[in-house]
PDB file of C-alpha atoms in Angstrom:
ATOM      1  CA  PHE A 286     -28.912   3.097 -12.947  1.00  0.00           C
ATOM      2  CA  LEU A 287     -26.956   3.344  -9.705  1.00  0.00           C
ATOM      3  CA  LYS A 288     -26.895  -0.450  -9.304  1.00  0.00           C
ATOM      4  CA  THR A 289     -25.166  -0.735 -12.687  1.00  0.00           C
ATOM      5  CA  LYS A 290     -22.395   1.544 -11.390  1.00  0.00           C
ATOM      6  CA  ARG A 291     -21.710  -0.549  -8.294  1.00  0.00           C
ATOM      7  CA  HIS A 292     -18.219  -2.000  -8.273  1.00  0.00           C
ATOM      8  CA  THR A 293     -17.526  -4.587  -5.587  1.00  0.00           C
ATOM      9  CA  VAL A 294     -14.048  -5.906  -5.011  1.00  0.00           C
ATOM     10  CA  GLY A 295     -13.758  -9.205  -3.195  1.00  0.00           C
ATOM     11  CA  SER A 296     -11.282  -9.948  -0.463  1.00  0.00           C
ATOM     12  CA  VAL A 297      -8.070 -11.751  -1.383  1.00  0.00           C
ATOM     13  CA  GLY A 298      -6.309 -11.481   1.971  1.00  0.00           C
ATOM     14  CA  LYS A 299      -6.363 -13.442   5.191  1.00  0.00           C
ATOM     15  CA  SER A 300      -8.690 -13.349   8.170  1.00  0.00           C
ATOM     16  CA  ILE A 301      -6.796 -13.013  11.429  1.00  0.00           C
ATOM     17  CA  ASP A 302      -7.477 -13.121  15.126  1.00  0.00           C
ATOM     18  CA  PRO A 303      -7.437  -9.475  16.303  1.00  0.00           C
ATOM     19  CA  ASN A 304      -5.592 -10.638  19.440  1.00  0.00           C
ATOM     20  CA  LEU A 305      -2.496 -11.205  17.269  1.00  0.00           C
ATOM     21  CA  ILE A 306      -2.160  -7.435  16.927  1.00  0.00           C
ATOM     22  CA  ASN A 307       0.038  -5.616  19.435  1.00  0.00           C
ATOM     23  CA  SER A 308      -1.830  -4.441  22.532  1.00  0.00           C
ATOM     24  CA  LYS A 309      -0.451  -0.900  22.011  1.00  0.00           C
ATOM     25  CA  PHE A 310      -2.919  -0.429  19.137  1.00  0.00           C
ATOM     26  CA  LYS A 311      -6.079   1.543  19.762  1.00  0.00           C
ATOM     27  CA  ASP A 312      -9.291  -0.372  18.972  1.00  0.00           C
ATOM     28  CA  TRP A 313      -9.893   1.504  15.706  1.00  0.00           C
ATOM     29  CA  GLN A 314      -6.271   0.946  14.586  1.00  0.00           C
ATOM     30  CA  ARG A 315      -6.733  -2.774  15.231  1.00  0.00           C
ATOM     31  CA  ASP A 316     -10.028  -2.777  13.287  1.00  0.00           C
ATOM     32  CA  ILE A 317      -8.454  -1.064  10.277  1.00  0.00           C
ATOM     33  CA  THR A 318      -5.547  -3.521  10.313  1.00  0.00           C
ATOM     34  CA  VAL A 319      -7.896  -6.526  10.495  1.00  0.00           C
ATOM     35  CA  TRP A 320      -9.899  -5.065   7.576  1.00  0.00           C
ATOM     36  CA  ALA A 321      -6.738  -4.468   5.497  1.00  0.00           C
ATOM     37  CA  MET A 322      -5.546  -8.014   6.223  1.00  0.00           C
ATOM     38  CA  LYS A 323      -8.828  -9.457   4.984  1.00  0.00           C
ATOM     39  CA  LYS A 324      -8.936  -7.256   1.862  1.00  0.00           C
ATOM     40  CA  GLY A 325      -5.362  -8.148   0.902  1.00  0.00           C
ATOM     41  CA  ARG A 326      -5.288  -5.227  -1.537  1.00  0.00           C
ATOM     42  CA  GLY A 327      -6.401  -1.937  -0.082  1.00  0.00           C
ATOM     43  CA  GLY A 328      -5.566   1.474   1.222  1.00  0.00           C
ATOM     44  CA  ILE A 329      -5.176   2.975   4.646  1.00  0.00           C
ATOM     45  CA  PHE A 330      -5.978   6.630   4.103  1.00  0.00           C
ATOM     46  CA  SER A 331      -5.670   8.018   7.630  1.00  0.00           C
ATOM     47  CA  GLY A 332      -4.543  11.447   8.717  1.00  0.00           C
ATOM     48  CA  THR A 333      -1.020  12.219   9.863  1.00  0.00           C
ATOM     49  CA  GLY A 334      -0.161  10.718  13.257  1.00  0.00           C
ATOM     50  CA  LEU A 335      -2.954   8.122  13.314  1.00  0.00           C
ATOM     51  CA  GLY A 336      -0.749   5.024  13.203  1.00  0.00           C
ATOM     52  CA  LYS A 337      -0.360   4.046   9.545  1.00  0.00           C
ATOM     53  CA  THR A 338       3.239   2.915  10.112  1.00  0.00           C
ATOM     54  CA  TRP A 339       2.296   0.426  12.838  1.00  0.00           C
ATOM     55  CA  GLN A 340      -0.664  -0.761  10.778  1.00  0.00           C
ATOM     56  CA  GLN A 341       1.338  -1.338   7.600  1.00  0.00           C
ATOM     57  CA  LEU A 342       4.133  -3.172   9.420  1.00  0.00           C
ATOM     58  CA  THR A 343       1.635  -5.379  11.248  1.00  0.00           C
ATOM     59  CA  TRP A 344      -0.205  -6.047   7.965  1.00  0.00           C
ATOM     60  CA  ALA A 345       3.028  -7.162   6.301  1.00  0.00           C
ATOM     61  CA  LYS A 346       4.205  -9.255   9.258  1.00  0.00           C
ATOM     62  CA  LEU A 347       0.923 -11.097   9.767  1.00  0.00           C
ATOM     63  CA  LEU A 348       0.565 -11.903   6.069  1.00  0.00           C
ATOM     64  CA  GLY A 349       3.678 -14.038   6.494  1.00  0.00           C
ATOM     65  CA  GLU A 350       4.899 -13.232   2.995  1.00  0.00           C
ATOM     66  CA  ASN A 351       8.278 -11.907   1.921  1.00  0.00           C
ATOM     67  CA  SER A 352       7.284  -8.232   2.096  1.00  0.00           C
ATOM     68  CA  LEU A 353       8.800  -4.965   0.917  1.00  0.00           C
ATOM     69  CA  VAL A 354       7.758  -1.565   2.220  1.00  0.00           C
ATOM     70  CA  VAL A 355       8.656   1.290  -0.153  1.00  0.00           C
ATOM     71  CA  ALA A 356       8.903   4.707   1.492  1.00  0.00           C
ATOM     72  CA  PRO A 357      10.484   8.104   1.008  1.00  0.00           C
ATOM     73  CA  LEU A 358      14.125   8.149   2.084  1.00  0.00           C
ATOM     74  CA  SER A 359      13.392  10.337   5.087  1.00  0.00           C
ATOM     75  CA  VAL A 360      10.722   7.905   6.302  1.00  0.00           C
ATOM     76  CA  ALA A 361      12.490   4.557   5.815  1.00  0.00           C
ATOM     77  CA  ARG A 362      14.821   4.731   8.844  1.00  0.00           C
ATOM     78  CA  GLN A 363      12.037   6.162  10.994  1.00  0.00           C
ATOM     79  CA  THR A 364       9.879   3.144  10.056  1.00  0.00           C
ATOM     80  CA  VAL A 365      12.607   0.778  11.270  1.00  0.00           C
ATOM     81  CA  ARG A 366      12.549   2.575  14.642  1.00  0.00           C
ATOM     82  CA  GLU A 367       8.731   2.524  14.788  1.00  0.00           C
ATOM     83  CA  GLY A 368       8.759  -1.220  14.146  1.00  0.00           C
ATOM     84  CA  ARG A 369      10.894  -1.790  17.235  1.00  0.00           C
ATOM     85  CA  LYS A 370       8.212  -0.100  19.361  1.00  0.00           C
ATOM     86  CA  ILE A 371       5.770  -2.889  18.482  1.00  0.00           C
ATOM     87  CA  ASP A 372       8.314  -5.740  18.319  1.00  0.00           C
ATOM     88  CA  ILE A 373       8.489  -5.895  14.529  1.00  0.00           C
ATOM     89  CA  ASP A 374      11.900  -6.306  12.927  1.00  0.00           C
ATOM     90  CA  VAL A 375      11.871  -4.467   9.599  1.00  0.00           C
ATOM     91  CA  ARG A 376      15.267  -4.138   7.921  1.00  0.00           C
ATOM     92  CA  TYR A 377      16.423  -1.385   5.593  1.00  0.00           C
ATOM     93  CA  VAL A 378      17.861  -2.586   2.260  1.00  0.00           C
ATOM     94  CA  ARG A 379      19.013  -0.885  -0.916  1.00  0.00           C
ATOM     95  CA  SER A 380      18.923  -3.822  -3.357  1.00  0.00           C
ATOM     96  CA  GLN A 381      17.677  -7.371  -3.869  1.00  0.00           C
ATOM     97  CA  ASP A 382      21.203  -8.633  -3.099  1.00  0.00           C
ATOM     98  CA  GLU A 383      20.780  -7.564   0.536  1.00  0.00           C
ATOM     99  CA  ILE A 384      17.668  -9.718   1.040  1.00  0.00           C
ATOM    100  CA  GLN A 385      18.538 -12.678   3.279  1.00  0.00           C
ATOM    101  CA  ASN A 386      16.674 -15.955   3.627  1.00  0.00           C
ATOM    102  CA  GLY A 387      14.930 -16.428   6.948  1.00  0.00           C
ATOM    103  CA  HIS A 388      13.750 -12.828   7.280  1.00  0.00           C
ATOM    104  CA  LYS A 389      10.561 -11.562   5.632  1.00  0.00           C
ATOM    105  CA  LEU A 390      10.086  -7.831   6.243  1.00  0.00           C
ATOM    106  CA  TRP A 391      12.154  -5.248   4.398  1.00  0.00           C
ATOM    107  CA  ILE A 392      12.014  -1.526   3.675  1.00  0.00           C
ATOM    108  CA  THR A 393      13.638   0.575   0.981  1.00  0.00           C
ATOM    109  CA  ASN A 394      13.145   4.007  -0.525  1.00  0.00           C
ATOM    110  CA  TYR A 395      11.449   4.926  -3.799  1.00  0.00           C
ATOM    111  CA  GLU A 396      14.732   5.815  -5.487  1.00  0.00           C
ATOM    112  CA  MET A 397      15.927   2.196  -5.114  1.00  0.00           C
ATOM    113  CA  VAL A 398      12.934   0.248  -6.514  1.00  0.00           C
ATOM    114  CA  GLU A 399      14.669  -0.655  -9.752  1.00  0.00           C
ATOM    115  CA  SER A 400      17.233  -2.602  -7.696  1.00  0.00           C
ATOM    116  CA  PHE A 401      14.571  -5.134  -6.640  1.00  0.00           C
ATOM    117  CA  ASP A 402      12.915  -8.145  -8.257  1.00  0.00           C
ATOM    118  CA  PHE A 403       9.266  -7.759  -7.258  1.00  0.00           C
ATOM    119  CA  SER A 404       8.501 -11.337  -8.326  1.00  0.00           C
ATOM    120  CA  LYS A 405      10.336 -12.345  -5.133  1.00  0.00           C
ATOM    121  CA  PHE A 406       7.780 -10.580  -2.901  1.00  0.00           C
ATOM    122  CA  GLY A 407       4.326 -11.706  -1.875  1.00  0.00           C
ATOM    123  CA  ALA A 408       3.389  -8.313  -0.436  1.00  0.00           C
ATOM    124  CA  VAL A 409       4.268  -4.678  -1.114  1.00  0.00           C
ATOM    125  CA  VAL A 410       3.393  -1.592   0.924  1.00  0.00           C
ATOM    126  CA  LEU A 411       3.628   1.892  -0.532  1.00  0.00           C
ATOM    127  CA  ASP A 412       4.180   4.326   2.321  1.00  0.00           C
ATOM    128  CA  GLU A 413       3.295   7.884   1.341  1.00  0.00           C
ATOM    129  CA  ALA A 414       1.430   6.359  -1.610  1.00  0.00           C
ATOM    130  CA  SER A 415       0.420   9.813  -2.805  1.00  0.00           C
ATOM    131  CA  ILE A 416       3.517   9.372  -4.983  1.00  0.00           C
ATOM    132  CA  LEU A 417       1.057   7.739  -7.409  1.00  0.00           C
ATOM    133  CA  LYS A 418      -0.888  10.956  -7.956  1.00  0.00           C
ATOM    134  CA  ALA A 419       0.408  12.090 -11.362  1.00  0.00           C
ATOM    135  CA  ILE A 420      -1.650  10.376 -14.083  1.00  0.00           C
ATOM    136  CA  ALA A 421       1.226  10.574 -16.575  1.00  0.00           C
ATOM    137  CA  GLY A 422       3.938  10.227 -13.930  1.00  0.00           C
ATOM    138  CA  ALA A 423       6.864   7.957 -14.645  1.00  0.00           C
ATOM    139  CA  THR A 424       7.030   6.792 -11.012  1.00  0.00           C
ATOM    140  CA  ARG A 425       3.337   5.820 -10.978  1.00  0.00           C
ATOM    141  CA  LYS A 426       3.680   3.872 -14.217  1.00  0.00           C
ATOM    142  CA  LYS A 427       6.876   2.149 -13.075  1.00  0.00           C
ATOM    143  CA  LEU A 428       5.486   1.083  -9.686  1.00  0.00           C
ATOM    144  CA  THR A 429       2.209  -0.125 -11.194  1.00  0.00           C
ATOM    145  CA  ARG A 430       4.090  -2.193 -13.785  1.00  0.00           C
ATOM    146  CA  MET A 431       6.693  -3.586 -11.366  1.00  0.00           C
ATOM    147  CA  CYS A 432       4.106  -4.618  -8.757  1.00  0.00           C
ATOM    148  CA  LYS A 433       1.441  -5.869 -11.168  1.00  0.00           C
ATOM    149  CA  ASP A 434       1.773  -9.526 -10.155  1.00  0.00           C
ATOM    150  CA  VAL A 435       2.382  -9.035  -6.420  1.00  0.00           C
ATOM    151  CA  PRO A 436      -0.591 -10.764  -4.730  1.00  0.00           C
ATOM    152  CA  TYR A 437      -0.948  -8.473  -1.692  1.00  0.00           C
ATOM    153  CA  LYS A 438      -0.650  -4.682  -1.885  1.00  0.00           C
ATOM    154  CA  LEU A 439      -1.290  -1.866   0.560  1.00  0.00           C
ATOM    155  CA  CYS A 440      -1.286   1.875  -0.143  1.00  0.00           C
ATOM    156  CA  CYS A 441      -0.828   4.123   2.900  1.00  0.00           C
ATOM    157  CA  THR A 442      -1.154   7.895   2.774  1.00  0.00           C
ATOM    158  CA  ALA A 443      -2.668  10.784   4.648  1.00  0.00           C
ATOM    159  CA  THR A 444      -3.379  12.512   1.341  1.00  0.00           C
ATOM    160  CA  PRO A 445      -4.906  10.014  -1.132  1.00  0.00           C
ATOM    161  CA  ALA A 446      -6.591  12.667  -3.268  1.00  0.00           C
ATOM    162  CA  PRO A 447      -5.843  16.227  -2.267  1.00  0.00           C
ATOM    163  CA  ASN A 448      -6.307  17.631  -5.759  1.00  0.00           C
ATOM    164  CA  ASP A 449      -8.779  15.538  -7.767  1.00  0.00           C
ATOM    165  CA  TYR A 450     -10.479  12.167  -8.129  1.00  0.00           C
ATOM    166  CA  ILE A 451      -7.960  10.872 -10.683  1.00  0.00           C
ATOM    167  CA  GLU A 452      -5.553  10.307  -7.801  1.00  0.00           C
ATOM    168  CA  ILE A 453      -7.987   7.795  -6.265  1.00  0.00           C
ATOM    169  CA  GLY A 454      -8.103   6.058  -9.663  1.00  0.00           C
ATOM    170  CA  ASN A 455      -4.301   5.809  -9.666  1.00  0.00           C
ATOM    171  CA  GLN A 456      -4.420   4.098  -6.244  1.00  0.00           C
ATOM    172  CA  ALA A 457      -7.059   1.661  -7.546  1.00  0.00           C
ATOM    173  CA  GLU A 458      -4.951   0.900 -10.623  1.00  0.00           C
ATOM    174  CA  PHE A 459      -1.833   0.196  -8.557  1.00  0.00           C
ATOM    175  CA  LEU A 460      -3.888  -2.134  -6.340  1.00  0.00           C
ATOM    176  CA  GLY A 461      -5.190  -4.020  -9.395  1.00  0.00           C
ATOM    177  CA  ILE A 462      -8.834  -3.080  -8.756  1.00  0.00           C
ATOM    178  CA  CYS A 463      -9.476  -1.206 -12.008  1.00  0.00           C
ATOM    179  CA  THR A 464      -7.572   1.139 -14.276  1.00  0.00           C
ATOM    180  CA  THR A 465      -7.876   4.882 -13.830  1.00  0.00           C
ATOM    181  CA  THR A 466      -9.617   5.064 -17.207  1.00  0.00           C
ATOM    182  CA  GLU A 467     -12.165   2.408 -16.175  1.00  0.00           C
ATOM    183  CA  MET A 468     -12.855   4.313 -12.959  1.00  0.00           C
ATOM    184  CA  LEU A 469     -13.391   7.575 -14.846  1.00  0.00           C
ATOM    185  CA  GLU A 470     -15.629   5.972 -17.487  1.00  0.00           C
ATOM    186  CA  THR A 471     -17.730   4.219 -14.843  1.00  0.00           C
ATOM    187  CA  PHE A 472     -18.293   7.051 -12.401  1.00  0.00           C
ATOM    188  CA  PHE A 473     -17.840  10.341 -14.282  1.00  0.00           C
ATOM    189  CA  ILE A 474     -19.201  12.091 -17.357  1.00  0.00           C
ATOM    190  CA  ASN A 475     -16.939  14.242 -19.496  1.00  0.00           C
ATOM    191  CA  ALA A 476     -18.530  17.684 -19.213  1.00  0.00           C
ATOM    192  CA  ASN A 477     -16.828  18.793 -22.439  1.00  0.00           C
ATOM    193  CA  LYS A 478     -18.916  16.399 -24.536  1.00  0.00           C
ATOM    194  CA  GLU A 479     -22.240  17.501 -25.972  1.00  0.00           C
ATOM    195  CA  HIS A 480     -25.126  15.493 -24.568  1.00  0.00           C
TER     196      HIS A 480
END
């Protein structure tokens, strides 16, 4: 029975030499980044202050794709400063018109996502990805739809599921692993039904 419930998701990312990662990383931060690179679509669910910003910027840089990080407004400028600490040039933009050829790593805030053409990006990072938590939320639906065809996706949050398991399903749906409904039907039984 348990074997029928197993859901394995293959890797779609890129294997990298761990030595390409900045020497300021702790060993476990490097290992998580290497894992996320290989997966190509995944989540870094680490507690506050454990280095998600450095990991997500390194992930996006080493993929070599035109990449957009989406973050809360209060975090976007801080991420630009954090990038400088590890020699990564991430530039803040408010619309697709500000994207310049020759540069590949950009950051914007959630309120600006409708000003971007996501078909122009090979990778998207959601910083503070707990924004996906509301099952019926307009933001969750919009981001999932807009990023559906982006090949590489990374969700980063310290709080992936503080309230219930549906929030994990929303992360999986954004990443293109399975829909929230598929996750619920596979792993949970509706206790309201008579058995």
